Amino acid sequence: LTPAGVPVSAVSLSVQHPRGQVALGDRLVRSCTVAMGTGPLSFSWHHGGSATPLGTGSCLELRHAGDNDSGHYQCLVSDRDSVAKSAPLNVTVL
């Protein structure tokens, strides 16, 4: 008998810069957190609605933010039984 897992829920994003704004060329780090979920958890990062993931960890780092890095980012988190996604986070490269 396998115990039922806790579904992934309450996925949220944060960025180290106020209001999601970063200067051109600066380092940009986004973090994805999960309120609940039974592991192992897998993460995927998406930019501008793209189905192709940018990364697969709980943090996504760009060492030098460029013009093409502005836009909406979203984190998808999954476990064996469920998938949850964050609200989009807007990042502006100035």
PDB file of C-alpha atoms in Angstrom:
ATOM      1  CA  LEU A   1       0.000   0.000   0.000  1.00  0.00           C
ATOM      2  CA  THR A   2       1.420   3.368  -1.035  1.00  0.00           C
ATOM      3  CA  PRO A   3       0.380   6.447   0.960  1.00  0.00           C
ATOM      4  CA  ALA A   4      -1.319   9.225  -0.992  1.00  0.00           C
ATOM      5  CA  GLY A   5       0.866  12.238  -1.689  1.00  0.00           C
ATOM      6  CA  VAL A   6       0.119  15.863  -0.938  1.00  0.00           C
ATOM      7  CA  PRO A   7      -0.628  17.690  -4.204  1.00  0.00           C
ATOM      8  CA  VAL A   8       1.648  20.547  -5.231  1.00  0.00           C
ATOM      9  CA  SER A   9       0.034  23.884  -4.386  1.00  0.00           C
ATOM     10  CA  ALA A  10       0.685  27.589  -3.886  1.00  0.00           C
ATOM     11  CA  VAL A  11       3.628  28.085  -6.240  1.00  0.00           C
ATOM     12  CA  SER A  12       5.074  31.597  -6.045  1.00  0.00           C
ATOM     13  CA  LEU A  13       7.895  33.499  -7.712  1.00  0.00           C
ATOM     14  CA  SER A  14      10.230  36.160  -6.429  1.00  0.00           C
ATOM     15  CA  VAL A  15      12.985  38.263  -7.963  1.00  0.00           C
ATOM     16  CA  GLN A  16      15.772  40.021  -6.069  1.00  0.00           C
ATOM     17  CA  HIS A  17      15.139  43.399  -7.760  1.00  0.00           C
ATOM     18  CA  PRO A  18      12.390  45.805  -6.653  1.00  0.00           C
ATOM     19  CA  ARG A  19       9.323  45.788  -8.927  1.00  0.00           C
ATOM     20  CA  GLY A  20      10.998  43.189 -11.170  1.00  0.00           C
ATOM     21  CA  GLN A  21      13.276  45.785 -12.786  1.00  0.00           C
ATOM     22  CA  VAL A  22      16.930  45.080 -13.537  1.00  0.00           C
ATOM     23  CA  ALA A  23      19.579  47.154 -15.310  1.00  0.00           C
ATOM     24  CA  LEU A  24      20.961  45.922 -18.622  1.00  0.00           C
ATOM     25  CA  GLY A  25      23.947  43.654 -17.923  1.00  0.00           C
ATOM     26  CA  ASP A  26      23.093  43.046 -14.250  1.00  0.00           C
ATOM     27  CA  ARG A  27      22.626  39.627 -12.665  1.00  0.00           C
ATOM     28  CA  LEU A  28      19.015  38.481 -12.462  1.00  0.00           C
ATOM     29  CA  VAL A  29      17.883  35.680 -10.139  1.00  0.00           C
ATOM     30  CA  ARG A  30      14.328  34.363  -9.905  1.00  0.00           C
ATOM     31  CA  SER A  31      13.215  31.913  -7.218  1.00  0.00           C
ATOM     32  CA  CYS A  32      10.281  29.523  -7.182  1.00  0.00           C
ATOM     33  CA  THR A  33       8.788  28.317  -3.900  1.00  0.00           C
ATOM     34  CA  VAL A  34       6.100  25.751  -3.150  1.00  0.00           C
ATOM     35  CA  ALA A  35       3.825  25.881  -0.078  1.00  0.00           C
ATOM     36  CA  MET A  36       2.984  22.157  -0.148  1.00  0.00           C
ATOM     37  CA  GLY A  37       3.786  19.050  -2.130  1.00  0.00           C
ATOM     38  CA  THR A  38       5.095  15.550  -1.723  1.00  0.00           C
ATOM     39  CA  GLY A  39       8.498  15.089  -3.326  1.00  0.00           C
ATOM     40  CA  PRO A  40      10.410  14.606  -5.318  1.00  0.00           C
ATOM     41  CA  LEU A  41       9.481  17.892  -6.943  1.00  0.00           C
ATOM     42  CA  SER A  42      10.597  18.942 -10.418  1.00  0.00           C
ATOM     43  CA  PHE A  43      10.728  22.548 -11.608  1.00  0.00           C
ATOM     44  CA  SER A  44      10.661  24.091 -15.071  1.00  0.00           C
ATOM     45  CA  TRP A  45      10.984  27.772 -15.973  1.00  0.00           C
ATOM     46  CA  HIS A  46       9.240  29.352 -18.962  1.00  0.00           C
ATOM     47  CA  HIS A  47       9.549  32.799 -20.574  1.00  0.00           C
ATOM     48  CA  GLY A  48       6.839  34.530 -22.570  1.00  0.00           C
ATOM     49  CA  GLY A  49       4.573  31.468 -22.739  1.00  0.00           C
ATOM     50  CA  SER A  50       7.206  29.284 -24.410  1.00  0.00           C
ATOM     51  CA  ALA A  51       6.804  25.536 -23.944  1.00  0.00           C
ATOM     52  CA  THR A  52      10.596  25.077 -24.002  1.00  0.00           C
ATOM     53  CA  PRO A  53      11.995  25.331 -20.463  1.00  0.00           C
ATOM     54  CA  LEU A  54      14.782  27.802 -19.675  1.00  0.00           C
ATOM     55  CA  GLY A  55      15.878  25.830 -16.623  1.00  0.00           C
ATOM     56  CA  THR A  56      14.892  23.057 -14.278  1.00  0.00           C
ATOM     57  CA  GLY A  57      15.890  24.110 -10.746  1.00  0.00           C
ATOM     58  CA  SER A  58      14.063  26.067  -8.063  1.00  0.00           C
ATOM     59  CA  CYS A  59      16.150  29.148  -9.019  1.00  0.00           C
ATOM     60  CA  LEU A  60      16.860  30.584 -12.444  1.00  0.00           C
ATOM     61  CA  GLU A  61      19.884  32.860 -12.832  1.00  0.00           C
ATOM     62  CA  LEU A  62      20.985  35.073 -15.708  1.00  0.00           C
ATOM     63  CA  ARG A  63      24.472  36.441 -15.151  1.00  0.00           C
ATOM     64  CA  HIS A  64      24.005  39.333 -17.606  1.00  0.00           C
ATOM     65  CA  ALA A  65      20.417  40.437 -18.293  1.00  0.00           C
ATOM     66  CA  GLY A  66      19.835  41.457 -21.906  1.00  0.00           C
ATOM     67  CA  ASP A  67      17.072  43.138 -23.893  1.00  0.00           C
ATOM     68  CA  ASN A  68      15.502  39.782 -24.780  1.00  0.00           C
ATOM     69  CA  ASP A  69      15.150  38.861 -21.088  1.00  0.00           C
ATOM     70  CA  SER A  70      12.291  41.293 -20.437  1.00  0.00           C
ATOM     71  CA  GLY A  71       8.857  39.730 -20.208  1.00  0.00           C
ATOM     72  CA  HIS A  72       6.788  37.291 -18.197  1.00  0.00           C
ATOM     73  CA  TYR A  73       8.322  34.309 -16.408  1.00  0.00           C
ATOM     74  CA  GLN A  74       6.442  31.359 -14.995  1.00  0.00           C
ATOM     75  CA  CYS A  75       7.508  28.362 -12.921  1.00  0.00           C
ATOM     76  CA  LEU A  76       5.824  24.949 -13.219  1.00  0.00           C
ATOM     77  CA  VAL A  77       6.253  22.476 -10.372  1.00  0.00           C
ATOM     78  CA  SER A  78       5.278  18.832 -10.532  1.00  0.00           C
ATOM     79  CA  ASP A  79       5.438  15.736  -8.411  1.00  0.00           C
ATOM     80  CA  ARG A  80       4.326  12.241  -9.331  1.00  0.00           C
ATOM     81  CA  ASP A  81       0.622  13.087  -9.178  1.00  0.00           C
ATOM     82  CA  SER A  82       0.061  16.795  -9.779  1.00  0.00           C
ATOM     83  CA  VAL A  83       1.284  19.940 -11.523  1.00  0.00           C
ATOM     84  CA  ALA A  84       0.972  23.543 -10.350  1.00  0.00           C
ATOM     85  CA  LYS A  85       2.144  26.767 -11.907  1.00  0.00           C
ATOM     86  CA  SER A  86       2.912  30.211 -10.594  1.00  0.00           C
ATOM     87  CA  ALA A  87       1.241  33.401 -11.646  1.00  0.00           C
ATOM     88  CA  PRO A  88       3.366  35.105 -14.311  1.00  0.00           C
ATOM     89  CA  LEU A  89       6.062  37.437 -12.983  1.00  0.00           C
ATOM     90  CA  ASN A  90       6.947  40.415 -15.173  1.00  0.00           C
ATOM     91  CA  VAL A  91      10.617  41.355 -15.451  1.00  0.00           C
ATOM     92  CA  THR A  92      11.766  44.563 -17.141  1.00  0.00           C
ATOM     93  CA  VAL A  93      15.360  45.053 -18.291  1.00  0.00           C
ATOM     94  CA  LEU A  94      16.123  48.798 -18.273  1.00  0.00           C
TER      95      LEU A  94
END
